Short mmCIF file of C-alpha atoms in Angstrom, two decimals:
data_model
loop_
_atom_site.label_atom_id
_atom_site.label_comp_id
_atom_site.label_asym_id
_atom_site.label_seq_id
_atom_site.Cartn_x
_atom_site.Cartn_y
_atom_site.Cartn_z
CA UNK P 1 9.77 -41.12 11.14
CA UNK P 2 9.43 -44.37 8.96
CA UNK P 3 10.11 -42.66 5.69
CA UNK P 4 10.64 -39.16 3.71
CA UNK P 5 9.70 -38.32 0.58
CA UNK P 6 11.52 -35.51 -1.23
CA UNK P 7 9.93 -33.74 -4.50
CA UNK P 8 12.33 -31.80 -6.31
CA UNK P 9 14.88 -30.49 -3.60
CA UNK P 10 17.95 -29.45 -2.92
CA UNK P 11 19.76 -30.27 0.36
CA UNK P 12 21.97 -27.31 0.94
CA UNK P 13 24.69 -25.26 -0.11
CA UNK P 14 28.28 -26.16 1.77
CA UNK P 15 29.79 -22.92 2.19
CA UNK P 16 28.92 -19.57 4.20
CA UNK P 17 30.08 -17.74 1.09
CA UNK P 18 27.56 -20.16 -1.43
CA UNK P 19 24.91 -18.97 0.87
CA UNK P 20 25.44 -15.42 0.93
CA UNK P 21 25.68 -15.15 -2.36
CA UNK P 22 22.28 -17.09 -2.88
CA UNK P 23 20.53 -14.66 -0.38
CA UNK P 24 21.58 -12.16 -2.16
CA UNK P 25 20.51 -13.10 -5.29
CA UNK P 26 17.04 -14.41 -3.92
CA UNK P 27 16.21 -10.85 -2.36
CA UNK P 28 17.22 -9.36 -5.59
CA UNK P 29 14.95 -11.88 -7.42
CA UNK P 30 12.13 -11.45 -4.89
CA UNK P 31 12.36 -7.63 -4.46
CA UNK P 32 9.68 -7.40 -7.66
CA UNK P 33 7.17 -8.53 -5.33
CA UNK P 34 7.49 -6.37 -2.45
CA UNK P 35 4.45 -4.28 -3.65
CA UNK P 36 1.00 -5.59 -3.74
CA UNK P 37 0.44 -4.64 -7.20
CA UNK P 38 -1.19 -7.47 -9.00
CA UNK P 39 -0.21 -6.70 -12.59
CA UNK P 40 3.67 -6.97 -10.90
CA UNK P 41 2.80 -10.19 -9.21
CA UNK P 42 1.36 -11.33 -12.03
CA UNK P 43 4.48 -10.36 -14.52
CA UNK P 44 6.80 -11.62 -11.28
CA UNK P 45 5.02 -15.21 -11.75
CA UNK P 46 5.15 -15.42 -15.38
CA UNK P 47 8.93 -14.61 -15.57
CA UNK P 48 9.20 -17.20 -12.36
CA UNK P 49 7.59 -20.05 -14.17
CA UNK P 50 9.91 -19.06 -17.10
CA UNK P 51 12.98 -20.75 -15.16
CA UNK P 52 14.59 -23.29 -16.68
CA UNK P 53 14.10 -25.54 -13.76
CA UNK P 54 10.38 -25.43 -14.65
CA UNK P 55 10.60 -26.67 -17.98
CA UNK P 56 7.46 -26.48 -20.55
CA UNK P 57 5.07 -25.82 -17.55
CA UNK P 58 3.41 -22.71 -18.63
CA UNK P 59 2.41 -24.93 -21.43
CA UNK P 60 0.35 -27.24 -19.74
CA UNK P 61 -3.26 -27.32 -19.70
CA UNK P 62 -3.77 -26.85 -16.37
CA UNK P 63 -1.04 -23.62 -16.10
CA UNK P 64 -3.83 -20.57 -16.22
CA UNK P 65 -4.97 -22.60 -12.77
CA UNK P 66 -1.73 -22.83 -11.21
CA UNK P 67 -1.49 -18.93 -12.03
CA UNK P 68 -4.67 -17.95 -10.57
CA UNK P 69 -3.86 -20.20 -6.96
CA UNK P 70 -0.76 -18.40 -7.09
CA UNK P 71 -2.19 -14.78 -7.43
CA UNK P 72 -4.50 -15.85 -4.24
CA UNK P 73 -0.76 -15.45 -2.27
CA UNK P 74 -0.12 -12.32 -0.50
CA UNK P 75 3.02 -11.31 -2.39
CA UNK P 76 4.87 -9.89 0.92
CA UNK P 77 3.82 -13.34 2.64
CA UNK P 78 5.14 -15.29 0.07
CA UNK P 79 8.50 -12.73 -0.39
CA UNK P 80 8.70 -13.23 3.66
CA UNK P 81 8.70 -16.98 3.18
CA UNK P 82 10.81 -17.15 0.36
CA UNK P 83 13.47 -15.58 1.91
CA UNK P 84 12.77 -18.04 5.24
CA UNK P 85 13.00 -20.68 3.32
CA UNK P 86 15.41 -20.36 0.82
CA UNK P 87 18.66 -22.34 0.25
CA UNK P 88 20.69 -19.08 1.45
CA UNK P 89 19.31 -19.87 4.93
CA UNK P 90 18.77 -23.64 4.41
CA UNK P 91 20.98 -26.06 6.31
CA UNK P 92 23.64 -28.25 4.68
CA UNK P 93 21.64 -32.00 4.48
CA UNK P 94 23.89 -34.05 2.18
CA UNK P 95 25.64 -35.80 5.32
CA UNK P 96 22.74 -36.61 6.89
CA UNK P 97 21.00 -37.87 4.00
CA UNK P 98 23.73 -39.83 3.18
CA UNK P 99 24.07 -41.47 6.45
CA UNK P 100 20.42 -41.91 7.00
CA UNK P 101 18.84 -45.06 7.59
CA UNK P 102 15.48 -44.02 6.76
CA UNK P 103 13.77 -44.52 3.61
CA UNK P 104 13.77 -41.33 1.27
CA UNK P 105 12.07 -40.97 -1.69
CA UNK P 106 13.70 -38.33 -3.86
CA UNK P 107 11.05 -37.55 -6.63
CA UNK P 108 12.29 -35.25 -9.96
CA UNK P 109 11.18 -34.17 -13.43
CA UNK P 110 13.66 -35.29 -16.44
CA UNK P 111 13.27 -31.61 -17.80
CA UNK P 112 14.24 -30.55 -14.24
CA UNK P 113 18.42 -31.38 -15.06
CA UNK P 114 19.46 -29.53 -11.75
CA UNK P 115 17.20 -31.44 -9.30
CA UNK P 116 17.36 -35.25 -11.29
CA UNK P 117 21.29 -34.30 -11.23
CA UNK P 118 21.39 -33.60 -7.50
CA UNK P 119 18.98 -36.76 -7.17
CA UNK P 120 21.44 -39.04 -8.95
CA UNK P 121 24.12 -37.71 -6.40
CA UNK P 122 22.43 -38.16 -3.45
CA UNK P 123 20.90 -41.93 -4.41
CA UNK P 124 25.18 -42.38 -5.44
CA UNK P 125 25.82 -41.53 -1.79
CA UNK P 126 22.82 -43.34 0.10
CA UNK P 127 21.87 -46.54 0.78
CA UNK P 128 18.48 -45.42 1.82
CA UNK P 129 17.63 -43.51 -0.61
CA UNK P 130 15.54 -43.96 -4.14
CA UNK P 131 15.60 -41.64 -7.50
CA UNK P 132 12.65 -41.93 -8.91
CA UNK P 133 12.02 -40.00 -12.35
CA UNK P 134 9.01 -38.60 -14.04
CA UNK P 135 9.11 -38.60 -17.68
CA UNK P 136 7.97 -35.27 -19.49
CA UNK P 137 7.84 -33.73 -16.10
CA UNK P 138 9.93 -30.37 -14.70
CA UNK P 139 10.30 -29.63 -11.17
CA UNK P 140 6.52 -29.22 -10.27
CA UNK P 141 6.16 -33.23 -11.42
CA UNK P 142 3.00 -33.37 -8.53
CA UNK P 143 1.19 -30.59 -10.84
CA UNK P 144 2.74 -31.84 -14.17
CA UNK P 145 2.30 -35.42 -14.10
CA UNK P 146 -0.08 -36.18 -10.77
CA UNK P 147 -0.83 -39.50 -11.15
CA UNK P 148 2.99 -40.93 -11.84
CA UNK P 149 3.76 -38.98 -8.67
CA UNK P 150 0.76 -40.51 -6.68
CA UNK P 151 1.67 -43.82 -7.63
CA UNK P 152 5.33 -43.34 -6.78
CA UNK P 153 4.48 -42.00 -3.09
CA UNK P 154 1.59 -44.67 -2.50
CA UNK P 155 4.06 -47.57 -3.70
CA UNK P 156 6.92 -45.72 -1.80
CA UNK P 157 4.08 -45.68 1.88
CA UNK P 158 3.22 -49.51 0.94
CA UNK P 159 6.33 -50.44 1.00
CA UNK P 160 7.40 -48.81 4.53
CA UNK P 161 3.64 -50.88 6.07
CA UNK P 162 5.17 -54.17 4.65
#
């Protein structure tokens, strides 16, 4: 691996008990999806994009598209996944990061405070690591701002081939 590139995440959660409690609040987020109704999927996405982690993004131009991709998902696929996936399972990364030699870029939104806060920490801790904000961007900052996040990751690759 010659470099990683990190959009908006979060490296774990330290203790057994964090994660527990995050599962459980995940299933009880996720269990309006478990049937395939679409007007529930539908109200489950609004009230998802609604987060404050996701900013002003359901007032973006482009938001009735991201809606309609998203209603393409099979909500017990996506539920399934979800729970997979999600920080209440996730491993605890901030070591490793931190002791990394590889080059990460760690992308966020500045309307995203959680992830540019957990960014800021983990550039703090690592050498090898770079913050890189997006102005008027919330956690989504590929879909919110595309080209600021293109050029970051194709200055970020350029850099690892010279």
């Amino acid at each position: 691996i010659s470099g990683i590139i990190l959009e908006s995440c979060h490296p774990g959660l330290k203790s057994e008990k964090e994660k527990i409690l995050r599962a459980k609040s995940d299933e009880k987020l996720f269990s309006n999806i478990s049937s395939k109704n679409e007007e529930d999927f539908f109200k489950f996405l609004n009230k998802w994009y609604q987060l404050p982690l996701f900013g002003n993004i359901s007032k973006q131009k482009k938001f009735t598209e991201l809606l309609k991709r998203r209603m393409k998902n099979d909500p017990k696929k996506l539920k399934s996944v979800m729970s997979f996936f999600g920080l209440g399972n996730q491993g605890y990364f901030f070591p490793k990061i931190y002791k990394s030699k590889t080059p990460i870029l760690y992308i966020s939104g500045d309307q995203d405070k959680k992830y540019t806060k957990i960014g800021k920490l983990l550039q703090k801790g690592s050498q090898s690591l770079n913050h890189s904000i997006i102005e008027g961007a919330s956690h989504n900052t590929h879909f919110e701002k595309p080209l600021q996040f293109e050029n970051l990751v194709m200055n970020f690759l350029n850099q690892l081939n010279s």
